[in-house]
Amino acid sequence: MPWPKAWESPEPRSSYDVVIVGGGGHGLATAYYLAKNHGITNVAVIEKSYIGSGNVGRNTTLIRSNYMIGGNTAFFEHSLKLWEGLSHELNFNCMVSQRGQIVLAVSPVQMDVFARRGNTMRLNGIDAELLDAGEVRKLLPYLDWSKDARWPIHGAIMQPRAGTVRHDAVAWGYARAASALGVHIIENCEVTGFVIENGTCSGVETSRGRINAGKVGIAVAGHTSHVARMAGLKLPVESHILQAFVTEPIKPIVDNVISWGAELFYLSQSDKGGLVFGGHIDGFNTYTQRGQFNRIQTVAECAVSLMPFISRLRLLRHWGGIQDMTPDGSPFICRTPTRNLYLNGGWCYQGFKATPASGWTFSHTIAHDQEHELVRDFALDRFEKGRELDEFGLGNWTYKQ
Ligand SMILES: Cc1cc2nc3c(=O)[nH]c(=O)nc-3n(C[C@H](O)[C@H](O)[C@H](O)COP(=O)(O)OP(=O)(O)OC[C@H]3O[C@@H](n4cnc5c(N)ncnc54)[C@H](O)[C@@H]3O)c2cc1C
């Protein structure tokens, strides 16, 4: 017997209580929690392509909550707690693997910085362990421990509850669960404009006609400034490309997620055996999803410096996704100056791990027309008020370039 369809593909109604623009992880999670937590089921998710075609299916699947700045810590820890129960919640195996993330220190100063971060995390109830070089060597004997290593390893900070989640399963799981609660998932339907009169949003124009809505939420990840501009909003967001890489499969060797403090570089091993890794954004504004060779070179250099054996492996694939970068590296989940129009975006490097908490808090913000307490610091006006959430190393760094 053929498998049943995971979610329905209904014709769009002329009107919904809530329309969510964008069927990525954040849009789908928002629709699910609108129905589940707030009893609002007359909801449509409007996706211009197919479910999973955006960054939710392009990321490197890393989840963690090793944040330090108030405003970020509680939000990302809430997300990690939701990840821990997500397969059960959605009745869909999301392959949540809490294999631990180890961030390597390449100088004594970095160890001091990690000690401060770890202490802050623990004070906030988040798990963190400081490892000396000997302890790291026991866990990761295959790193370059030679005397002439380009970046000698001094120790690490570990978050044991961090790990990976199968990204496609997250999109499919939320889509199936939202659809089962009555949410309409409308694929291949592009939002081309917003219906705004007297400062109030009452619907969207789409490639399949106008759809009226009591409230509209934008959750379009790498297209936030483009879509928000249709509603007359100019955002402090730059769109950049971020690449990811996977090698040919090898036997299990990398048990954890490893990040590196010498450059932005991180690596894990997929269940199929490929080493999955990535680094920085390419560093210029673009909407193409193709990466540049200079970034491939930098990332490959990082990989080989860290684990010399990688030079013997063939790179199977690399791909890119568009990331919306804010100046302080932190996102927006908030109301907008237009009534009944809500914004979710600017996720920089951290949108996948945020998915459950983003849906949880964005649905609350829409349902109550009031920001959830966990996202009060993710407002649009934080730059004019001088309340940036500058968790170092996450933003587009325009002011440092
Ligand atoms: C290579 C790479 C690696 C990454 N690795 C990680 C990681 O390890 N951990 C982590 O936390 N984050 C990571 N990220 C970031 C993370 O993937 C994103 O921040 C997150 O997925 C964005 O949210 P989303 O899932 O809703 O986005 P998307 O899946 O991109 O969803 C947005 C949707 O909006 C749709 N859309 C756009 N415009 C319109 C329109 N006009 N009308 C209708 N629909 C529209 C798009 O088609 C898209 O499907 C990575 C990103 C990339 C590119």
CSV table of C-alpha atoms and ligand atoms in Angstrom, one decimal:
chain,number,residue,atom,x,y,z
A,1,MET,CA,0.0,0.0,0.0
A,2,PRO,CA,1.4,3.4,-0.9
A,3,TRP,CA,2.3,5.7,2.0
A,4,PRO,CA,-0.3,8.3,2.7
A,5,LYS,CA,0.5,12.0,1.9
A,6,ALA,CA,2.2,13.6,4.8
A,7,TRP,CA,0.3,16.8,4.4
A,8,GLU,CA,-2.7,18.0,2.4
A,9,SER,CA,-2.3,20.4,-0.6
A,10,PRO,CA,-5.6,22.3,-0.5
A,11,GLU,CA,-6.7,25.1,-2.7
A,12,PRO,CA,-6.2,28.4,-0.9
A,13,ARG,CA,-9.2,29.9,0.8
A,14,SER,CA,-10.1,33.6,0.1
A,15,SER,CA,-9.4,34.4,3.7
A,16,TYR,CA,-7.6,33.1,6.8
A,17,ASP,CA,-7.2,34.3,10.4
A,18,VAL,CA,-3.4,34.2,10.0
A,19,VAL,CA,-1.3,33.9,6.9
A,20,ILE,CA,2.4,33.0,7.4
A,21,VAL,CA,4.7,33.9,4.4
A,22,GLY,CA,7.4,31.3,4.0
A,23,GLY,CA,7.2,27.6,4.5
A,24,GLY,CA,10.7,27.0,6.0
A,25,GLY,CA,11.3,25.7,9.5
A,26,HIS,CA,10.3,28.9,11.1
A,27,GLY,CA,7.0,29.4,9.2
A,28,LEU,CA,5.9,25.8,9.6
A,29,ALA,CA,6.8,25.8,13.4
A,30,THR,CA,4.9,29.1,13.8
A,31,ALA,CA,1.8,27.6,12.1
A,32,TYR,CA,2.0,24.4,14.2
A,33,TYR,CA,2.3,26.3,17.5
A,34,LEU,CA,-0.5,28.8,16.5
A,35,ALA,CA,-2.8,25.7,16.1
A,36,LYS,CA,-1.4,23.7,19.0
A,37,ASN,CA,-0.7,26.4,21.7
A,38,HIS,CA,-3.2,29.0,20.8
A,39,GLY,CA,-6.1,27.1,19.1
A,40,ILE,CA,-5.8,29.2,15.9
A,41,THR,CA,-6.2,26.7,13.1
A,42,ASN,CA,-7.6,28.9,10.3
A,43,VAL,CA,-4.0,29.4,9.2
A,44,ALA,CA,-2.2,29.3,5.8
A,45,VAL,CA,1.5,28.9,5.2
A,46,ILE,CA,2.3,30.4,1.8
A,47,GLU,CA,5.5,29.0,0.2
A,48,LYS,CA,6.8,30.1,-3.1
A,49,SER,CA,8.6,26.8,-3.8
A,50,TYR,CA,8.3,23.4,-2.1
A,51,ILE,CA,8.6,22.6,1.6
A,52,GLY,CA,12.2,22.1,2.5
A,53,SER,CA,13.6,24.0,-0.5
A,54,GLY,CA,15.1,26.9,1.6
A,55,ASN,CA,17.7,27.0,4.3
A,56,VAL,CA,15.8,24.5,6.5
A,57,GLY,CA,17.1,21.9,4.0
A,58,ARG,CA,20.5,23.5,3.4
A,59,ASN,CA,21.9,24.0,6.8
A,60,THR,CA,24.5,21.9,8.6
A,61,THR,CA,22.0,20.7,11.3
A,62,LEU,CA,23.9,22.0,14.3
A,63,ILE,CA,21.9,22.8,17.5
A,64,ARG,CA,23.3,24.3,20.7
A,65,SER,CA,22.5,26.9,23.3
A,66,ASN,CA,26.0,28.0,24.4
A,67,TYR,CA,25.1,31.7,24.4
A,68,MET,CA,26.3,34.3,26.9
A,69,ILE,CA,24.3,37.5,26.4
A,70,GLY,CA,21.0,38.0,28.3
A,71,GLY,CA,18.3,38.0,25.6
A,72,ASN,CA,19.9,35.2,23.8
A,73,THR,CA,20.6,32.6,26.6
A,74,ALA,CA,17.0,31.9,27.7
A,75,PHE,CA,15.7,31.9,24.1
A,76,PHE,CA,18.2,29.4,22.8
A,77,GLU,CA,18.0,27.2,25.9
A,78,HIS,CA,14.2,27.1,25.5
A,79,SER,CA,14.8,26.0,21.9
A,80,LEU,CA,17.2,23.2,22.9
A,81,LYS,CA,14.6,21.9,25.5
A,82,LEU,CA,12.0,21.9,22.7
A,83,TRP,CA,14.4,20.0,20.4
A,84,GLU,CA,14.8,17.4,23.2
A,85,GLY,CA,11.1,16.5,23.0
A,86,LEU,CA,10.5,17.3,19.3
A,87,SER,CA,10.3,13.8,17.8
A,88,HIS,CA,7.7,12.8,20.5
A,89,GLU,CA,5.8,16.1,20.1
A,90,LEU,CA,5.5,15.7,16.3
A,91,ASN,CA,5.4,11.9,16.2
A,92,PHE,CA,8.1,12.2,13.6
A,93,ASN,CA,11.7,10.9,14.0
A,94,CYS,CA,13.7,14.1,13.7
A,95,MET,CA,16.9,12.2,14.6
A,96,VAL,CA,17.9,14.5,17.4
A,97,SER,CA,21.4,13.5,18.3
A,98,GLN,CA,22.8,15.2,21.4
A,99,ARG,CA,26.4,14.2,20.7
A,100,GLY,CA,27.9,17.3,22.3
A,101,GLN,CA,29.7,20.3,20.7
A,102,ILE,CA,33.4,20.9,21.5
A,103,VAL,CA,34.8,24.3,20.7
A,104,LEU,CA,38.6,24.2,20.6
A,105,ALA,CA,40.7,27.0,22.1
A,106,VAL,CA,43.9,27.8,20.2
A,107,SER,CA,45.4,30.2,22.8
A,108,PRO,CA,45.5,30.6,26.5
A,109,VAL,CA,43.6,33.8,26.2
A,110,GLN,CA,40.8,31.9,24.4
A,111,MET,CA,40.7,29.5,27.4
A,112,ASP,CA,40.0,32.4,29.7
A,113,VAL,CA,37.3,33.6,27.3
A,114,PHE,CA,35.8,30.1,27.3
A,115,ALA,CA,35.9,29.9,31.1
A,116,ARG,CA,34.0,33.1,31.3
A,117,ARG,CA,31.4,31.9,28.8
A,118,GLY,CA,31.1,28.5,30.6
A,119,ASN,CA,30.6,30.1,33.9
A,120,THR,CA,27.9,32.4,32.5
A,121,MET,CA,26.2,29.5,30.9
A,122,ARG,CA,26.2,27.4,34.1
A,123,LEU,CA,24.8,30.4,36.1
A,124,ASN,CA,22.0,30.5,33.5
A,125,GLY,CA,21.3,26.7,34.0
A,126,ILE,CA,22.9,25.7,30.7
A,127,ASP,CA,25.3,22.8,30.6
A,128,ALA,CA,29.0,23.6,29.9
A,129,GLU,CA,32.3,21.9,30.6
A,130,LEU,CA,35.8,23.3,30.3
A,131,LEU,CA,38.3,20.7,29.0
A,132,ASP,CA,42.1,20.9,29.3
A,133,ALA,CA,44.2,19.8,26.3
A,134,GLY,CA,44.7,16.3,27.8
A,135,GLU,CA,40.9,15.8,28.1
A,136,VAL,CA,40.4,17.0,24.6
A,137,ARG,CA,43.1,14.7,23.2
A,138,LYS,CA,41.4,11.7,24.8
A,139,LEU,CA,38.1,12.6,23.1
A,140,LEU,CA,39.6,13.7,19.7
A,141,PRO,CA,42.9,11.9,19.2
A,142,TYR,CA,42.7,12.4,15.4
A,143,LEU,CA,43.3,16.2,15.6
A,144,ASP,CA,46.7,17.6,14.8
A,145,TRP,CA,48.5,17.2,18.2
A,146,SER,CA,52.0,17.4,16.7
A,147,LYS,CA,54.6,20.0,18.0
A,148,ASP,CA,54.5,21.9,14.7
A,149,ALA,CA,50.7,22.0,14.5
A,150,ARG,CA,49.7,25.3,12.8
A,151,TRP,CA,47.3,26.0,15.7
A,152,PRO,CA,48.2,24.1,18.9
A,153,ILE,CA,45.1,23.2,20.9
A,154,HIS,CA,45.0,24.5,24.5
A,155,GLY,CA,41.7,23.0,25.5
A,156,ALA,CA,38.0,23.5,24.8
A,157,ILE,CA,34.6,24.3,26.0
A,158,MET,CA,32.0,21.6,25.6
A,159,GLN,CA,28.2,21.7,25.7
A,160,PRO,CA,27.3,18.0,26.1
A,161,ARG,CA,23.6,18.6,25.2
A,162,ALA,CA,24.4,20.3,21.9
A,163,GLY,CA,24.3,18.2,18.7
A,164,THR,CA,22.6,17.7,15.4
A,165,VAL,CA,19.1,17.1,14.0
A,166,ARG,CA,18.0,15.9,10.6
A,167,HIS,CA,16.9,19.1,9.0
A,168,ASP,CA,14.5,17.8,6.4
A,169,ALA,CA,12.7,15.8,9.1
A,170,VAL,CA,12.1,19.0,11.0
A,171,ALA,CA,10.4,20.6,8.0
A,172,TRP,CA,8.4,17.5,7.2
A,173,GLY,CA,7.5,16.8,10.8
A,174,TYR,CA,6.2,20.4,11.5
A,175,ALA,CA,4.3,20.4,8.1
A,176,ARG,CA,2.6,17.1,8.8
A,177,ALA,CA,1.7,18.0,12.3
A,178,ALA,CA,0.4,21.5,11.3
A,179,SER,CA,-1.6,20.0,8.5
A,180,ALA,CA,-3.2,17.5,10.8
A,181,LEU,CA,-4.4,20.4,13.0
A,182,GLY,CA,-6.1,22.0,10.0
A,183,VAL,CA,-3.3,24.4,8.8
A,184,HIS,CA,-3.3,24.9,5.0
A,185,ILE,CA,0.1,24.5,3.4
A,186,ILE,CA,0.1,26.2,0.0
A,187,GLU,CA,3.2,25.3,-2.0
A,188,ASN,CA,4.3,26.9,-5.3
A,189,CYS,CA,2.5,30.2,-4.4
A,190,GLU,CA,4.6,33.3,-4.2
A,191,VAL,CA,3.7,36.3,-2.1
A,192,THR,CA,4.1,39.4,-4.4
A,193,GLY,CA,2.7,42.1,-2.2
A,194,PHE,CA,0.8,43.1,1.0
A,195,VAL,CA,-2.6,44.6,1.3
A,196,ILE,CA,-2.1,47.6,3.6
A,197,GLU,CA,-4.6,50.4,4.2
A,198,ASN,CA,-4.5,53.1,6.9
A,199,GLY,CA,-1.4,51.4,8.4
A,200,THR,CA,-3.1,48.0,8.8
A,201,CYS,CA,-2.3,44.9,6.9
A,202,SER,CA,-5.3,42.8,5.9
A,203,GLY,CA,-3.9,40.3,3.4
A,204,VAL,CA,-1.3,39.3,0.8
A,205,GLU,CA,-1.2,39.4,-3.0
A,206,THR,CA,0.1,36.1,-4.4
A,207,SER,CA,0.8,34.5,-7.7
A,208,ARG,CA,-2.5,32.7,-7.1
A,209,GLY,CA,-4.5,35.8,-6.3
A,210,ARG,CA,-5.3,37.9,-3.2
A,211,ILE,CA,-5.6,36.1,0.1
A,212,ASN,CA,-7.2,38.1,3.0
A,213,ALA,CA,-5.9,37.7,6.5
A,214,GLY,CA,-6.6,39.0,10.0
A,215,LYS,CA,-2.9,38.9,10.7
A,216,VAL,CA,0.2,38.3,8.5
A,217,GLY,CA,3.6,36.9,9.7
A,218,ILE,CA,6.7,37.1,7.5
A,219,ALA,CA,9.2,34.2,8.0
A,220,VAL,CA,11.1,34.1,4.7
A,221,ALA,CA,14.7,33.7,6.0
A,222,GLY,CA,17.1,34.8,3.2
A,223,HIS,CA,14.6,37.0,1.5
A,224,THR,CA,13.4,39.1,4.5
A,225,SER,CA,14.5,42.6,3.3
A,226,HIS,CA,13.1,41.9,-0.2
A,227,VAL,CA,9.7,40.7,1.1
A,228,ALA,CA,9.5,43.3,3.9
A,229,ARG,CA,10.2,46.1,1.4
A,230,MET,CA,6.9,45.1,-0.4
A,231,ALA,CA,5.3,46.1,2.9
A,232,GLY,CA,7.2,49.4,3.0
A,233,LEU,CA,9.7,48.2,5.6
A,234,LYS,CA,13.5,49.0,5.2
A,235,LEU,CA,15.4,46.6,7.4
A,236,PRO,CA,19.0,46.6,8.8
A,237,VAL,CA,19.7,43.3,7.0
A,238,GLU,CA,22.3,42.2,4.4
A,239,SER,CA,21.8,39.0,2.5
A,240,HIS,CA,24.9,36.9,2.1
A,241,ILE,CA,25.7,33.4,0.9
A,242,LEU,CA,26.9,30.7,3.3
A,243,GLN,CA,28.3,27.5,2.0
A,244,ALA,CA,28.4,24.0,3.4
A,245,PHE,CA,30.5,21.0,2.4
A,246,VAL,CA,30.4,17.2,2.6
A,247,THR,CA,33.1,14.6,1.9
A,248,GLU,CA,32.8,11.1,0.7
A,249,PRO,CA,31.5,8.7,3.4
A,250,ILE,CA,34.1,7.1,5.8
A,251,LYS,CA,33.7,4.8,8.8
A,252,PRO,CA,32.5,6.5,12.1
A,253,ILE,CA,35.3,8.6,13.5
A,254,VAL,CA,34.0,12.0,14.6
A,255,ASP,CA,31.6,11.4,17.6
A,256,ASN,CA,30.9,15.1,18.4
A,257,VAL,CA,30.4,18.4,16.7
A,258,ILE,CA,33.7,20.2,16.6
A,259,SER,CA,34.1,23.9,16.2
A,260,TRP,CA,37.3,25.8,16.0
A,261,GLY,CA,38.4,29.0,17.6
A,262,ALA,CA,41.1,29.8,15.1
A,263,GLU,CA,38.7,30.7,12.3
A,264,LEU,CA,34.9,30.1,12.1
A,265,PHE,CA,35.0,26.4,11.2
A,266,TYR,CA,32.8,23.5,12.4
A,267,LEU,CA,32.5,19.9,11.5
A,268,SER,CA,30.4,16.8,12.3
A,269,GLN,CA,29.9,13.3,10.7
A,270,SER,CA,26.6,12.5,9.2
A,271,ASP,CA,24.8,9.2,9.7
A,272,LYS,CA,25.8,8.2,6.1
A,273,GLY,CA,29.5,8.8,7.1
A,274,GLY,CA,30.3,12.0,5.2
A,275,LEU,CA,32.1,14.7,7.1
A,276,VAL,CA,29.9,17.8,7.0
A,277,PHE,CA,31.5,21.2,7.6
A,278,GLY,CA,31.3,24.9,7.0
A,279,GLY,CA,32.8,28.3,7.8
A,280,HIS,CA,32.1,32.0,7.3
A,281,ILE,CA,29.7,33.7,4.8
A,282,ASP,CA,31.4,34.5,1.5
A,283,GLY,CA,31.3,38.2,2.5
A,284,PHE,CA,29.4,40.1,-0.2
A,285,ASN,CA,25.7,40.7,-0.8
A,286,THR,CA,24.0,38.2,-3.1
A,287,TYR,CA,20.9,36.2,-3.7
A,288,THR,CA,22.6,33.5,-5.8
A,289,GLN,CA,22.9,30.1,-4.0
A,290,ARG,CA,26.3,29.3,-5.5
A,291,GLY,CA,29.5,29.7,-3.5
A,292,GLN,CA,32.9,31.2,-4.4
A,293,PHE,CA,36.2,29.3,-4.6
A,294,ASN,CA,38.1,31.5,-2.2
A,295,ARG,CA,35.8,30.4,0.6
A,296,ILE,CA,36.1,26.8,-0.4
A,297,GLN,CA,39.9,27.2,-0.1
A,298,THR,CA,39.7,28.9,3.3
A,299,VAL,CA,37.4,26.2,4.7
A,300,ALA,CA,39.5,23.4,3.3
A,301,GLU,CA,42.6,24.9,4.8
A,302,CYS,CA,40.9,25.0,8.2
A,303,ALA,CA,39.8,21.4,7.9
A,304,VAL,CA,43.2,20.2,7.0
A,305,SER,CA,45.0,22.3,9.7
A,306,LEU,CA,42.7,20.8,12.3
A,307,MET,CA,42.5,17.2,11.0
A,308,PRO,CA,45.3,16.4,8.6
A,309,PHE,CA,43.7,13.2,7.4
A,310,ILE,CA,41.0,15.1,5.7
A,311,SER,CA,43.4,16.0,2.9
A,312,ARG,CA,43.0,12.3,1.8
A,313,LEU,CA,39.3,12.6,1.4
A,314,ARG,CA,37.4,13.8,-1.7
A,315,LEU,CA,34.9,16.6,-1.3
A,316,LEU,CA,31.6,15.2,-2.6
A,317,ARG,CA,29.3,18.2,-2.6
A,318,HIS,CA,29.1,21.8,-1.6
A,319,TRP,CA,26.1,24.1,-1.7
A,320,GLY,CA,25.0,27.5,-0.5
A,321,GLY,CA,22.0,29.2,1.1
A,322,ILE,CA,21.2,32.8,1.6
A,323,GLN,CA,21.5,34.1,5.1
A,324,ASP,CA,20.0,37.4,6.3
A,325,MET,CA,22.6,39.0,8.5
A,326,THR,CA,21.9,41.7,11.0
A,327,PRO,CA,24.6,44.1,12.3
A,328,ASP,CA,24.6,42.5,15.7
A,329,GLY,CA,24.1,38.8,14.7
A,330,SER,CA,20.8,38.6,16.4
A,331,PRO,CA,17.3,38.1,14.9
A,332,PHE,CA,14.0,39.9,14.8
A,333,ILE,CA,10.8,38.4,16.2
A,334,CYS,CA,8.4,41.3,16.7
A,335,ARG,CA,5.5,43.4,15.7
A,336,THR,CA,6.2,46.0,12.9
A,337,PRO,CA,5.0,49.6,12.5
A,338,THR,CA,2.2,48.2,10.4
A,339,ARG,CA,-0.7,46.8,12.5
A,340,ASN,CA,-1.3,43.1,12.1
A,341,LEU,CA,2.0,42.6,10.3
A,342,TYR,CA,4.7,40.6,12.2
A,343,LEU,CA,8.3,40.0,11.4
A,344,ASN,CA,10.6,36.9,11.9
A,345,GLY,CA,14.0,37.1,10.3
A,346,GLY,CA,17.7,38.1,10.4
A,347,TRP,CA,18.8,34.7,11.6
A,348,CYS,CA,22.4,34.9,10.6
A,349,TYR,CA,24.3,31.7,11.4
A,350,GLN,CA,21.8,30.5,14.0
A,351,GLY,CA,18.4,30.0,12.5
A,352,PHE,CA,18.1,26.2,12.4
A,353,LYS,CA,18.8,25.7,16.1
A,354,ALA,CA,16.3,28.5,16.9
A,355,THR,CA,13.5,26.8,14.9
A,356,PRO,CA,11.3,25.4,17.7
A,357,ALA,CA,11.6,28.4,20.0
A,358,SER,CA,11.1,30.8,17.0
A,359,GLY,CA,7.8,29.1,16.1
A,360,TRP,CA,6.8,29.0,19.8
A,361,THR,CA,7.5,32.7,20.4
A,362,PHE,CA,6.4,34.1,17.0
A,363,SER,CA,3.1,32.3,17.3
A,364,HIS,CA,2.6,33.9,20.7
A,365,THR,CA,3.6,37.3,19.4
A,366,ILE,CA,1.0,37.0,16.6
A,367,ALA,CA,-1.7,35.4,18.7
A,368,HIS,CA,-1.4,38.1,21.5
A,369,ASP,CA,-0.3,41.0,19.4
A,370,GLN,CA,2.5,41.3,22.0
A,371,GLU,CA,6.1,40.0,22.0
A,372,HIS,CA,6.7,36.8,24.0
A,373,GLU,CA,8.8,37.5,27.0
A,374,LEU,CA,11.7,35.4,25.5
A,375,VAL,CA,12.0,37.7,22.5
A,376,ARG,CA,11.5,41.1,24.0
A,377,ASP,CA,15.1,41.9,23.0
A,378,PHE,CA,14.6,40.8,19.4
A,379,ALA,CA,12.8,44.1,18.5
A,380,LEU,CA,13.4,46.2,15.4
A,381,ASP,CA,14.1,49.3,17.3
A,382,ARG,CA,17.1,47.9,19.3
A,383,PHE,CA,19.6,49.7,17.1
A,384,GLU,CA,18.1,53.2,17.4
A,385,LYS,CA,17.9,52.5,21.2
A,386,GLY,CA,21.5,51.3,21.5
A,387,ARG,CA,20.4,47.8,22.8
A,388,GLU,CA,22.2,45.6,20.3
A,389,LEU,CA,22.6,41.9,21.2
A,390,ASP,CA,26.2,41.7,19.9
A,391,GLU,CA,27.1,38.1,20.7
A,392,PHE,CA,30.6,38.4,19.2
A,393,GLY,CA,31.3,36.5,16.0
A,394,LEU,CA,27.7,36.1,14.7
A,395,GLY,CA,26.9,39.3,12.8
A,396,ASN,CA,27.9,40.4,9.3
A,397,TRP,CA,30.6,42.5,10.9
A,398,THR,CA,30.0,45.4,8.4
A,399,TYR,CA,31.4,47.7,11.1
A,400,LYS,CA,34.6,45.6,11.5
A,401,GLN,CA,35.4,45.2,7.8
B,1,LIG,C1,24.9,26.4,4.5
B,1,LIG,C2,24.2,26.8,5.7
B,1,LIG,C3,24.5,26.2,6.9
B,1,LIG,C4,23.8,26.5,8.1
B,1,LIG,N1,24.0,25.8,9.2
B,1,LIG,C5,23.3,26.1,10.3
B,1,LIG,C6,23.5,25.3,11.5
B,1,LIG,O1,24.3,24.3,11.5
B,1,LIG,N2,22.8,25.6,12.6
B,1,LIG,C7,21.9,26.7,12.6
B,1,LIG,O2,21.3,26.9,13.6
B,1,LIG,N3,21.6,27.4,11.5
B,1,LIG,C8,22.3,27.1,10.3
B,1,LIG,N4,22.1,27.8,9.2
B,1,LIG,C9,21.0,28.9,9.2
B,1,LIG,C10,19.6,28.3,9.1
B,1,LIG,O3,19.6,27.3,8.1
B,1,LIG,C11,18.6,29.4,8.7
B,1,LIG,O4,18.8,30.5,9.6
B,1,LIG,C12,17.2,28.9,8.9
B,1,LIG,O5,16.9,27.7,8.3
B,1,LIG,C13,16.2,29.9,8.4
B,1,LIG,O6,14.9,29.7,8.7
B,1,LIG,P1,13.9,28.8,7.8
B,1,LIG,O7,14.1,27.4,8.0
B,1,LIG,O8,12.5,29.3,8.0
B,1,LIG,O9,14.3,29.3,6.3
B,1,LIG,P2,13.9,28.7,4.9
B,1,LIG,O10,13.9,27.3,4.8
B,1,LIG,O11,14.8,29.4,3.9
B,1,LIG,O12,12.4,29.3,4.7
B,1,LIG,C14,12.0,30.5,4.2
B,1,LIG,C15,11.1,30.2,3.0
B,1,LIG,O13,10.5,31.4,2.6
B,1,LIG,C16,10.2,31.2,1.2
B,1,LIG,N5,9.9,32.5,0.6
B,1,LIG,C17,10.8,33.5,0.3
B,1,LIG,N6,10.2,34.5,-0.3
B,1,LIG,C18,8.9,34.1,-0.5
B,1,LIG,C19,7.8,34.8,-1.0
B,1,LIG,N7,7.9,36.0,-1.6
B,1,LIG,N8,6.6,34.1,-1.0
B,1,LIG,C20,6.5,32.9,-0.4
B,1,LIG,N9,7.5,32.3,0.2
B,1,LIG,C21,8.7,32.9,0.1
B,1,LIG,C22,11.4,30.5,0.7
B,1,LIG,O14,11.1,29.8,-0.5
B,1,LIG,C23,11.7,29.5,1.8
B,1,LIG,O15,11.2,28.2,1.6
B,1,LIG,C24,22.7,27.5,8.0
B,1,LIG,C25,22.5,28.1,6.8
B,1,LIG,C26,23.2,27.8,5.7
B,1,LIG,C27,22.8,28.5,4.4
